[in-house]
Amino acid sequence: MNETVDLYVIARLDAGDAAADLYSCEGYYDVETGTFHGRTVESWWESLRLPADIEASLDALDQALSGAGYARIGEWRKRATASGAVRYFADATTHVEVL
């Protein structure tokens, strides 16, 4: 039996340090309309790093996520931190086997 796990992805495309950090989360939906309302980030799940010989890009991170069994849902959202670092955010899912 498989269970779907909701994840929150924070990606960085820094030279030599491109990665997608995944966090488990719980999504909340409007009970009247069923539309996504928000999430709570619960805990770090894992980090997927791109090898140094692969050019840092969102497409490369998408391939790494897919190859590791994750499915990004929705678009990447670009944001900057208070220090000016650019990060990309997305929602994702994966399936884990429940014993």
PDB file of N, CA and C in Angstrom:
ATOM      1  N   MET A   1       0.844  -1.169   0.000  1.00  0.00           N
ATOM      2  CA  MET A   1       0.000   0.000   0.000  1.00  0.00           C
ATOM      3  C   MET A   1       0.897   1.242   0.000  1.00  0.00           C
ATOM      4  N   ASN A   2       0.566   2.245  -0.832  1.00  0.00           N
ATOM      5  CA  ASN A   2       1.331   3.482  -0.919  1.00  0.00           C
ATOM      6  C   ASN A   2       0.556   4.642  -0.314  1.00  0.00           C
ATOM      7  N   GLU A   3       1.291   5.565   0.255  1.00  0.00           N
ATOM      8  CA  GLU A   3       0.713   6.777   0.812  1.00  0.00           C
ATOM      9  C   GLU A   3       1.351   7.971   0.116  1.00  0.00           C
ATOM     10  N   THR A   4       0.542   8.968  -0.244  1.00  0.00           N
ATOM     11  CA  THR A   4       1.058  10.182  -0.854  1.00  0.00           C
ATOM     12  C   THR A   4       1.546  11.123   0.238  1.00  0.00           C
ATOM     13  N   VAL A   5       2.742  11.672   0.043  1.00  0.00           N
ATOM     14  CA  VAL A   5       3.322  12.621   0.982  1.00  0.00           C
ATOM     15  C   VAL A   5       3.413  13.970   0.284  1.00  0.00           C
ATOM     16  N   ASP A   6       2.873  15.017   0.922  1.00  0.00           N
ATOM     17  CA  ASP A   6       2.978  16.375   0.401  1.00  0.00           C
ATOM     18  C   ASP A   6       4.311  16.969   0.844  1.00  0.00           C
ATOM     19  N   LEU A   7       4.958  17.668  -0.087  1.00  0.00           N
ATOM     20  CA  LEU A   7       6.267  18.249   0.188  1.00  0.00           C
ATOM     21  C   LEU A   7       6.310  19.700  -0.263  1.00  0.00           C
ATOM     22  N   TYR A   8       7.179  20.461   0.376  1.00  0.00           N
ATOM     23  CA  TYR A   8       7.456  21.845   0.007  1.00  0.00           C
ATOM     24  C   TYR A   8       8.907  21.886  -0.419  1.00  0.00           C
ATOM     25  N   VAL A   9       9.182  22.458  -1.579  1.00  0.00           N
ATOM     26  CA  VAL A   9      10.526  22.466  -2.139  1.00  0.00           C
ATOM     27  C   VAL A   9      11.065  23.891  -2.131  1.00  0.00           C
ATOM     28  N   ILE A  10      12.274  24.057  -1.625  1.00  0.00           N
ATOM     29  CA  ILE A  10      12.987  25.331  -1.701  1.00  0.00           C
ATOM     30  C   ILE A  10      14.276  25.039  -2.454  1.00  0.00           C
ATOM     31  N   ALA A  11      14.418  25.663  -3.618  1.00  0.00           N
ATOM     32  CA  ALA A  11      15.556  25.378  -4.489  1.00  0.00           C
ATOM     33  C   ALA A  11      16.483  26.578  -4.584  1.00  0.00           C
ATOM     34  N   ARG A  12      17.760  26.260  -4.751  1.00  0.00           N
ATOM     35  CA  ARG A  12      18.762  27.300  -4.984  1.00  0.00           C
ATOM     36  C   ARG A  12      19.580  26.907  -6.202  1.00  0.00           C
ATOM     37  N   LEU A  13      19.946  27.897  -6.977  1.00  0.00           N
ATOM     38  CA  LEU A  13      20.734  27.670  -8.185  1.00  0.00           C
ATOM     39  C   LEU A  13      22.097  28.329  -8.060  1.00  0.00           C
ATOM     40  N   ASP A  14      22.633  28.350  -6.856  1.00  0.00           N
ATOM     41  CA  ASP A  14      23.930  28.958  -6.616  1.00  0.00           C
ATOM     42  C   ASP A  14      25.018  28.174  -7.346  1.00  0.00           C
ATOM     43  N   ALA A  15      25.972  28.882  -7.935  1.00  0.00           N
ATOM     44  CA  ALA A  15      27.066  28.227  -8.662  1.00  0.00           C
ATOM     45  C   ALA A  15      27.788  27.254  -7.740  1.00  0.00           C
ATOM     46  N   GLY A  16      27.884  26.002  -8.170  1.00  0.00           N
ATOM     47  CA  GLY A  16      28.555  24.966  -7.387  1.00  0.00           C
ATOM     48  C   GLY A  16      27.739  24.429  -6.229  1.00  0.00           C
ATOM     49  N   ASP A  17      26.547  24.954  -6.026  1.00  0.00           N
ATOM     50  CA  ASP A  17      25.710  24.495  -4.908  1.00  0.00           C
ATOM     51  C   ASP A  17      24.236  24.566  -5.283  1.00  0.00           C
ATOM     52  N   ALA A  18      23.871  23.962  -6.393  1.00  0.00           N
ATOM     53  CA  ALA A  18      22.465  23.923  -6.805  1.00  0.00           C
ATOM     54  C   ALA A  18      21.798  22.730  -6.139  1.00  0.00           C
ATOM     55  N   ALA A  19      20.675  22.973  -5.507  1.00  0.00           N
ATOM     56  CA  ALA A  19      20.001  21.899  -4.781  1.00  0.00           C
ATOM     57  C   ALA A  19      18.534  22.217  -4.586  1.00  0.00           C
ATOM     58  N   ALA A  20      17.776  21.169  -4.348  1.00  0.00           N
ATOM     59  CA  ALA A  20      16.372  21.282  -3.961  1.00  0.00           C
ATOM     60  C   ALA A  20      16.251  20.691  -2.564  1.00  0.00           C
ATOM     61  N   ASP A  21      15.877  21.513  -1.611  1.00  0.00           N
ATOM     62  CA  ASP A  21      15.653  21.058  -0.239  1.00  0.00           C
ATOM     63  C   ASP A  21      14.168  20.767  -0.094  1.00  0.00           C
ATOM     64  N   LEU A  22      13.850  19.547   0.331  1.00  0.00           N
ATOM     65  CA  LEU A  22      12.461  19.121   0.450  1.00  0.00           C
ATOM     66  C   LEU A  22      12.069  19.025   1.918  1.00  0.00           C
ATOM     67  N   TYR A  23      10.866  19.506   2.196  1.00  0.00           N
ATOM     68  CA  TYR A  23      10.316  19.492   3.549  1.00  0.00           C
ATOM     69  C   TYR A  23       8.937  18.844   3.517  1.00  0.00           C
ATOM     70  N   SER A  24       8.668  17.964   4.475  1.00  0.00           N
ATOM     71  CA  SER A  24       7.327  17.403   4.549  1.00  0.00           C
ATOM     72  C   SER A  24       6.389  18.501   5.029  1.00  0.00           C
ATOM     73  N   CYS A  25       5.170  18.438   4.565  1.00  0.00           N
ATOM     74  CA  CYS A  25       4.201  19.456   4.946  1.00  0.00           C
ATOM     75  C   CYS A  25       2.811  18.855   4.899  1.00  0.00           C
ATOM     76  N   GLU A  26       1.893  19.601   5.438  1.00  0.00           N
ATOM     77  CA  GLU A  26       0.496  19.210   5.348  1.00  0.00           C
ATOM     78  C   GLU A  26      -0.254  20.337   4.680  1.00  0.00           C
ATOM     79  N   GLY A  27      -0.970  20.005   3.618  1.00  0.00           N
ATOM     80  CA  GLY A  27      -1.744  21.006   2.906  1.00  0.00           C
ATOM     81  C   GLY A  27      -3.131  21.140   3.494  1.00  0.00           C
ATOM     82  N   TYR A  28      -3.658  22.345   3.441  1.00  0.00           N
ATOM     83  CA  TYR A  28      -5.011  22.612   3.904  1.00  0.00           C
ATOM     84  C   TYR A  28      -5.847  23.097   2.742  1.00  0.00           C
ATOM     85  N   TYR A  29      -7.086  22.626   2.668  1.00  0.00           N
ATOM     86  CA  TYR A  29      -7.976  22.945   1.558  1.00  0.00           C
ATOM     87  C   TYR A  29      -9.273  23.534   2.098  1.00  0.00           C
ATOM     88  N   ASP A  30      -9.834  24.460   1.364  1.00  0.00           N
ATOM     89  CA  ASP A  30     -11.113  25.070   1.723  1.00  0.00           C
ATOM     90  C   ASP A  30     -12.186  23.985   1.650  1.00  0.00           C
ATOM     91  N   VAL A  31     -12.923  23.795   2.733  1.00  0.00           N
ATOM     92  CA  VAL A  31     -13.926  22.726   2.770  1.00  0.00           C
ATOM     93  C   VAL A  31     -15.103  22.996   1.848  1.00  0.00           C
ATOM     94  N   GLU A  32     -15.351  24.251   1.523  1.00  0.00           N
ATOM     95  CA  GLU A  32     -16.467  24.590   0.641  1.00  0.00           C
ATOM     96  C   GLU A  32     -16.125  24.400  -0.832  1.00  0.00           C
ATOM     97  N   THR A  33     -14.915  24.816  -1.214  1.00  0.00           N
ATOM     98  CA  THR A  33     -14.553  24.819  -2.641  1.00  0.00           C
ATOM     99  C   THR A  33     -13.524  23.758  -3.008  1.00  0.00           C
ATOM    100  N   GLY A  34     -12.813  23.237  -2.020  1.00  0.00           N
ATOM    101  CA  GLY A  34     -11.760  22.265  -2.297  1.00  0.00           C
ATOM    102  C   GLY A  34     -10.474  22.883  -2.808  1.00  0.00           C
ATOM    103  N   THR A  35     -10.396  24.216  -2.862  1.00  0.00           N
ATOM    104  CA  THR A  35      -9.186  24.879  -3.344  1.00  0.00           C
ATOM    105  C   THR A  35      -8.113  24.887  -2.267  1.00  0.00           C
ATOM    106  N   PHE A  36      -6.865  24.856  -2.723  1.00  0.00           N
ATOM    107  CA  PHE A  36      -5.722  24.867  -1.813  1.00  0.00           C
ATOM    108  C   PHE A  36      -5.720  26.162  -1.025  1.00  0.00           C
ATOM    109  N   HIS A  37      -5.547  26.057   0.286  1.00  0.00           N
ATOM    110  CA  HIS A  37      -5.625  27.216   1.159  1.00  0.00           C
ATOM    111  C   HIS A  37      -4.281  27.559   1.794  1.00  0.00           C
ATOM    112  N   GLY A  38      -3.392  26.611   1.940  1.00  0.00           N
ATOM    113  CA  GLY A  38      -2.092  26.870   2.562  1.00  0.00           C
ATOM    114  C   GLY A  38      -1.472  25.586   3.067  1.00  0.00           C
ATOM    115  N   ARG A  39      -0.322  25.716   3.720  1.00  0.00           N
ATOM    116  CA  ARG A  39       0.391  24.536   4.215  1.00  0.00           C
ATOM    117  C   ARG A  39       1.114  24.866   5.512  1.00  0.00           C
ATOM    118  N   THR A  40       1.445  23.827   6.239  1.00  0.00           N
ATOM    119  CA  THR A  40       2.351  23.965   7.372  1.00  0.00           C
ATOM    120  C   THR A  40       3.564  23.104   7.059  1.00  0.00           C
ATOM    121  N   VAL A  41       4.735  23.667   7.168  1.00  0.00           N
ATOM    122  CA  VAL A  41       5.963  22.922   6.943  1.00  0.00           C
ATOM    123  C   VAL A  41       6.299  22.210   8.239  1.00  0.00           C
ATOM    124  N   GLU A  42       6.491  20.896   8.141  1.00  0.00           N
ATOM    125  CA  GLU A  42       6.679  20.102   9.355  1.00  0.00           C
ATOM    126  C   GLU A  42       8.138  19.776   9.641  1.00  0.00           C
ATOM    127  N   SER A  43       8.856  19.189   8.671  1.00  0.00           N
ATOM    128  CA  SER A  43      10.237  18.814   8.943  1.00  0.00           C
ATOM    129  C   SER A  43      11.001  18.598   7.638  1.00  0.00           C
ATOM    130  N   TRP A  44      12.326  18.691   7.736  1.00  0.00           N
ATOM    131  CA  TRP A  44      13.188  18.470   6.588  1.00  0.00           C
ATOM    132  C   TRP A  44      13.045  17.018   6.136  1.00  0.00           C
ATOM    133  N   TRP A  45      12.944  16.802   4.830  1.00  0.00           N
ATOM    134  CA  TRP A  45      12.787  15.467   4.258  1.00  0.00           C
ATOM    135  C   TRP A  45      14.119  14.987   3.695  1.00  0.00           C
ATOM    136  N   GLU A  46      14.694  15.748   2.739  1.00  0.00           N
ATOM    137  CA  GLU A  46      16.016  15.461   2.186  1.00  0.00           C
ATOM    138  C   GLU A  46      16.428  16.591   1.259  1.00  0.00           C
ATOM    139  N   SER A  47      17.685  16.590   0.860  1.00  0.00           N
ATOM    140  CA  SER A  47      18.194  17.543  -0.117  1.00  0.00           C
ATOM    141  C   SER A  47      18.701  16.781  -1.322  1.00  0.00           C
ATOM    142  N   LEU A  48      18.336  17.271  -2.502  1.00  0.00           N
ATOM    143  CA  LEU A  48      18.845  16.701  -3.752  1.00  0.00           C
ATOM    144  C   LEU A  48      19.792  17.721  -4.364  1.00  0.00           C
ATOM    145  N   ARG A  49      21.060  17.361  -4.474  1.00  0.00           N
ATOM    146  CA  ARG A  49      22.065  18.271  -5.029  1.00  0.00           C
ATOM    147  C   ARG A  49      22.378  17.871  -6.469  1.00  0.00           C
ATOM    148  N   LEU A  50      22.571  18.890  -7.295  1.00  0.00           N
ATOM    149  CA  LEU A  50      22.998  18.622  -8.666  1.00  0.00           C
ATOM    150  C   LEU A  50      24.501  18.388  -8.677  1.00  0.00           C
ATOM    151  N   PRO A  51      24.965  17.420  -9.461  1.00  0.00           N
ATOM    152  CA  PRO A  51      26.410  17.227  -9.601  1.00  0.00           C
ATOM    153  C   PRO A  51      27.047  18.496 -10.174  1.00  0.00           C
ATOM    154  N   ALA A  52      28.296  18.740  -9.825  1.00  0.00           N
ATOM    155  CA  ALA A  52      28.986  19.962 -10.247  1.00  0.00           C
ATOM    156  C   ALA A  52      29.086  20.087 -11.769  1.00  0.00           C
ATOM    157  N   ASP A  53      29.060  18.953 -12.496  1.00  0.00           N
ATOM    158  CA  ASP A  53      29.215  19.007 -13.954  1.00  0.00           C
ATOM    159  C   ASP A  53      27.891  19.277 -14.686  1.00  0.00           C
ATOM    160  N   ILE A  54      26.796  19.447 -13.945  1.00  0.00           N
ATOM    161  CA  ILE A  54      25.502  19.751 -14.557  1.00  0.00           C
ATOM    162  C   ILE A  54      25.196  21.221 -14.318  1.00  0.00           C
ATOM    163  N   GLU A  55      24.833  21.938 -15.385  1.00  0.00           N
ATOM    164  CA  GLU A  55      24.516  23.354 -15.273  1.00  0.00           C
ATOM    165  C   GLU A  55      23.288  23.546 -14.387  1.00  0.00           C
ATOM    166  N   ALA A  56      23.409  24.457 -13.443  1.00  0.00           N
ATOM    167  CA  ALA A  56      22.319  24.731 -12.501  1.00  0.00           C
ATOM    168  C   ALA A  56      21.153  25.391 -13.221  1.00  0.00           C
ATOM    169  N   SER A  57      20.002  24.731 -13.199  1.00  0.00           N
ATOM    170  CA  SER A  57      18.787  25.280 -13.791  1.00  0.00           C
ATOM    171  C   SER A  57      17.581  24.616 -13.143  1.00  0.00           C
ATOM    172  N   LEU A  58      16.440  25.248 -13.277  1.00  0.00           N
ATOM    173  CA  LEU A  58      15.213  24.648 -12.751  1.00  0.00           C
ATOM    174  C   LEU A  58      14.868  23.377 -13.508  1.00  0.00           C
ATOM    175  N   ASP A  59      15.158  23.332 -14.807  1.00  0.00           N
ATOM    176  CA  ASP A  59      14.912  22.109 -15.580  1.00  0.00           C
ATOM    177  C   ASP A  59      15.759  20.961 -15.049  1.00  0.00           C
ATOM    178  N   ALA A  60      17.026  21.228 -14.733  1.00  0.00           N
ATOM    179  CA  ALA A  60      17.904  20.185 -14.189  1.00  0.00           C
ATOM    180  C   ALA A  60      17.397  19.716 -12.832  1.00  0.00           C
ATOM    181  N   LEU A  61      16.908  20.653 -12.007  1.00  0.00           N
ATOM    182  CA  LEU A  61      16.346  20.257 -10.708  1.00  0.00           C
ATOM    183  C   LEU A  61      15.070  19.452 -10.893  1.00  0.00           C
ATOM    184  N   ASP A  62      14.243  19.832 -11.870  1.00  0.00           N
ATOM    185  CA  ASP A  62      13.037  19.048 -12.157  1.00  0.00           C
ATOM    186  C   ASP A  62      13.399  17.612 -12.531  1.00  0.00           C
ATOM    187  N   GLN A  63      14.436  17.447 -13.342  1.00  0.00           N
ATOM    188  CA  GLN A  63      14.867  16.102 -13.730  1.00  0.00           C
ATOM    189  C   GLN A  63      15.381  15.327 -12.527  1.00  0.00           C
ATOM    190  N   ALA A  64      16.125  15.996 -11.654  1.00  0.00           N
ATOM    191  CA  ALA A  64      16.628  15.328 -10.444  1.00  0.00           C
ATOM    192  C   ALA A  64      15.472  14.922  -9.533  1.00  0.00           C
ATOM    193  N   LEU A  65      14.488  15.803  -9.376  1.00  0.00           N
ATOM    194  CA  LEU A  65      13.321  15.475  -8.555  1.00  0.00           C
ATOM    195  C   LEU A  65      12.571  14.281  -9.131  1.00  0.00           C
ATOM    196  N   SER A  66      12.319  14.328 -10.427  1.00  0.00           N
ATOM    197  CA  SER A  66      11.593  13.233 -11.085  1.00  0.00           C
ATOM    198  C   SER A  66      12.364  11.918 -10.981  1.00  0.00           C
ATOM    199  N   GLY A  67      13.665  11.973 -11.205  1.00  0.00           N
ATOM    200  CA  GLY A  67      14.494  10.767 -11.127  1.00  0.00           C
ATOM    201  C   GLY A  67      14.526  10.152  -9.731  1.00  0.00           C
ATOM    202  N   ALA A  68      14.287  10.974  -8.716  1.00  0.00           N
ATOM    203  CA  ALA A  68      14.282  10.487  -7.329  1.00  0.00           C
ATOM    204  C   ALA A  68      12.874  10.108  -6.859  1.00  0.00           C
ATOM    205  N   GLY A  69      11.889  10.169  -7.769  1.00  0.00           N
ATOM    206  CA  GLY A  69      10.548   9.730  -7.411  1.00  0.00           C
ATOM    207  C   GLY A  69       9.616  10.827  -6.931  1.00  0.00           C
ATOM    208  N   TYR A  70       9.992  12.087  -7.139  1.00  0.00           N
ATOM    209  CA  TYR A  70       9.152  13.204  -6.723  1.00  0.00           C
ATOM    210  C   TYR A  70       8.431  13.788  -7.933  1.00  0.00           C
ATOM    211  N   ALA A  71       7.269  14.353  -7.715  1.00  0.00           N
ATOM    212  CA  ALA A  71       6.514  15.028  -8.769  1.00  0.00           C
ATOM    213  C   ALA A  71       6.237  16.448  -8.310  1.00  0.00           C
ATOM    214  N   ARG A  72       6.813  17.424  -9.037  1.00  0.00           N
ATOM    215  CA  ARG A  72       6.525  18.821  -8.716  1.00  0.00           C
ATOM    216  C   ARG A  72       5.120  19.120  -9.207  1.00  0.00           C
ATOM    217  N   ILE A  73       4.344  19.781  -8.359  1.00  0.00           N
ATOM    218  CA  ILE A  73       2.991  20.179  -8.751  1.00  0.00           C
ATOM    219  C   ILE A  73       2.934  21.702  -8.671  1.00  0.00           C
ATOM    220  N   GLY A  74       2.426  22.314  -9.684  1.00  0.00           N
ATOM    221  CA  GLY A  74       2.404  23.770  -9.734  1.00  0.00           C
ATOM    222  C   GLY A  74       3.699  24.326 -10.286  1.00  0.00           C
ATOM    223  N   GLU A  75       3.730  25.629 -10.413  1.00  0.00           N
ATOM    224  CA  GLU A  75       4.876  26.322 -10.991  1.00  0.00           C
ATOM    225  C   GLU A  75       5.907  26.690  -9.925  1.00  0.00           C
ATOM    226  N   TRP A  76       7.143  26.917 -10.381  1.00  0.00           N
ATOM    227  CA  TRP A  76       8.173  27.460  -9.500  1.00  0.00           C
ATOM    228  C   TRP A  76       7.820  28.916  -9.206  1.00  0.00           C
ATOM    229  N   ARG A  77       8.013  29.341  -7.955  1.00  0.00           N
ATOM    230  CA  ARG A  77       7.780  30.716  -7.550  1.00  0.00           C
ATOM    231  C   ARG A  77       9.114  31.319  -7.116  1.00  0.00           C
ATOM    232  N   LYS A  78       9.544  32.384  -7.769  1.00  0.00           N
ATOM    233  CA  LYS A  78      10.838  33.013  -7.490  1.00  0.00           C
ATOM    234  C   LYS A  78      10.667  34.065  -6.403  1.00  0.00           C
ATOM    235  N   ARG A  79      11.556  33.990  -5.399  1.00  0.00           N
ATOM    236  CA  ARG A  79      11.526  34.944  -4.292  1.00  0.00           C
ATOM    237  C   ARG A  79      12.957  35.272  -3.888  1.00  0.00           C
ATOM    238  N   ALA A  80      13.125  36.384  -3.217  1.00  0.00           N
ATOM    239  CA  ALA A  80      14.435  36.767  -2.692  1.00  0.00           C
ATOM    240  C   ALA A  80      14.361  36.821  -1.172  1.00  0.00           C
ATOM    241  N   THR A  81      15.430  36.386  -0.523  1.00  0.00           N
ATOM    242  CA  THR A  81      15.501  36.449   0.933  1.00  0.00           C
ATOM    243  C   THR A  81      15.868  37.865   1.349  1.00  0.00           C
ATOM    244  N   ALA A  82      15.831  38.148   2.630  1.00  0.00           N
ATOM    245  CA  ALA A  82      16.198  39.466   3.146  1.00  0.00           C
ATOM    246  C   ALA A  82      17.646  39.813   2.784  1.00  0.00           C
ATOM    247  N   SER A  83      18.501  38.815   2.651  1.00  0.00           N
ATOM    248  CA  SER A  83      19.902  39.064   2.298  1.00  0.00           C
ATOM    249  C   SER A  83      20.106  39.194   0.791  1.00  0.00           C
ATOM    250  N   GLY A  84      19.032  39.003   0.023  1.00  0.00           N
ATOM    251  CA  GLY A  84      19.131  39.135  -1.430  1.00  0.00           C
ATOM    252  C   GLY A  84      19.346  37.835  -2.179  1.00  0.00           C
ATOM    253  N   ALA A  85      19.438  36.722  -1.484  1.00  0.00           N
ATOM    254  CA  ALA A  85      19.606  35.426  -2.151  1.00  0.00           C
ATOM    255  C   ALA A  85      18.310  35.045  -2.862  1.00  0.00           C
ATOM    256  N   VAL A  86      18.422  34.601  -4.100  1.00  0.00           N
ATOM    257  CA  VAL A  86      17.250  34.195  -4.876  1.00  0.00           C
ATOM    258  C   VAL A  86      16.978  32.713  -4.616  1.00  0.00           C
ATOM    259  N   ARG A  87      15.733  32.400  -4.312  1.00  0.00           N
ATOM    260  CA  ARG A  87      15.306  31.024  -4.087  1.00  0.00           C
ATOM    261  C   ARG A  87      14.034  30.779  -4.884  1.00  0.00           C
ATOM    262  N   TYR A  88      13.777  29.497  -5.173  1.00  0.00           N
ATOM    263  CA  TYR A  88      12.599  29.093  -5.933  1.00  0.00           C
ATOM    264  C   TYR A  88      11.799  28.125  -5.079  1.00  0.00           C
ATOM    265  N   PHE A  89      10.495  28.299  -5.050  1.00  0.00           N
ATOM    266  CA  PHE A  89       9.622  27.514  -4.191  1.00  0.00           C
ATOM    267  C   PHE A  89       8.586  26.780  -5.045  1.00  0.00           C
ATOM    268  N   ALA A  90       8.264  25.568  -4.638  1.00  0.00           N
ATOM    269  CA  ALA A  90       7.249  24.782  -5.342  1.00  0.00           C
ATOM    270  C   ALA A  90       6.681  23.746  -4.386  1.00  0.00           C
ATOM    271  N   ASP A  91       5.551  23.197  -4.770  1.00  0.00           N
ATOM    272  CA  ASP A  91       4.953  22.082  -4.044  1.00  0.00           C
ATOM    273  C   ASP A  91       5.274  20.808  -4.809  1.00  0.00           C
ATOM    274  N   ALA A  92       5.369  19.709  -4.095  1.00  0.00           N
ATOM    275  CA  ALA A  92       5.669  18.423  -4.725  1.00  0.00           C
ATOM    276  C   ALA A  92       4.991  17.303  -3.944  1.00  0.00           C
ATOM    277  N   THR A  93       4.983  16.142  -4.530  1.00  0.00           N
ATOM    278  CA  THR A  93       4.479  14.949  -3.853  1.00  0.00           C
ATOM    279  C   THR A  93       5.417  13.786  -4.139  1.00  0.00           C
ATOM    280  N   THR A  94       5.319  12.798  -3.298  1.00  0.00           N
ATOM    281  CA  THR A  94       5.978  11.521  -3.538  1.00  0.00           C
ATOM    282  C   THR A  94       5.099  10.452  -2.913  1.00  0.00           C
ATOM    283  N   HIS A  95       5.398   9.218  -3.209  1.00  0.00           N
ATOM    284  CA  HIS A  95       4.651   8.104  -2.642  1.00  0.00           C
ATOM    285  C   HIS A  95       5.614   7.229  -1.851  1.00  0.00           C
ATOM    286  N   VAL A  96       5.212   6.857  -0.669  1.00  0.00           N
ATOM    287  CA  VAL A  96       6.003   5.951   0.157  1.00  0.00           C
ATOM    288  C   VAL A  96       5.188   4.710   0.463  1.00  0.00           C
ATOM    289  N   GLU A  97       5.899   3.620   0.580  1.00  0.00           N
ATOM    290  CA  GLU A  97       5.221   2.363   0.892  1.00  0.00           C
ATOM    291  C   GLU A  97       4.916   2.296   2.372  1.00  0.00           C
ATOM    292  N   VAL A  98       3.674   1.995   2.688  1.00  0.00           N
ATOM    293  CA  VAL A  98       3.240   1.849   4.080  1.00  0.00           C
ATOM    294  C   VAL A  98       3.230   0.364   4.383  1.00  0.00           C
ATOM    295  N   LEU A  99       3.948  -0.021   5.409  1.00  0.00           N
ATOM    296  CA  LEU A  99       4.039  -1.440   5.766  1.00  0.00           C
ATOM    297  C   LEU A  99       2.929  -1.848   6.690  1.00  0.00           C
TER     298      LEU A  99
END
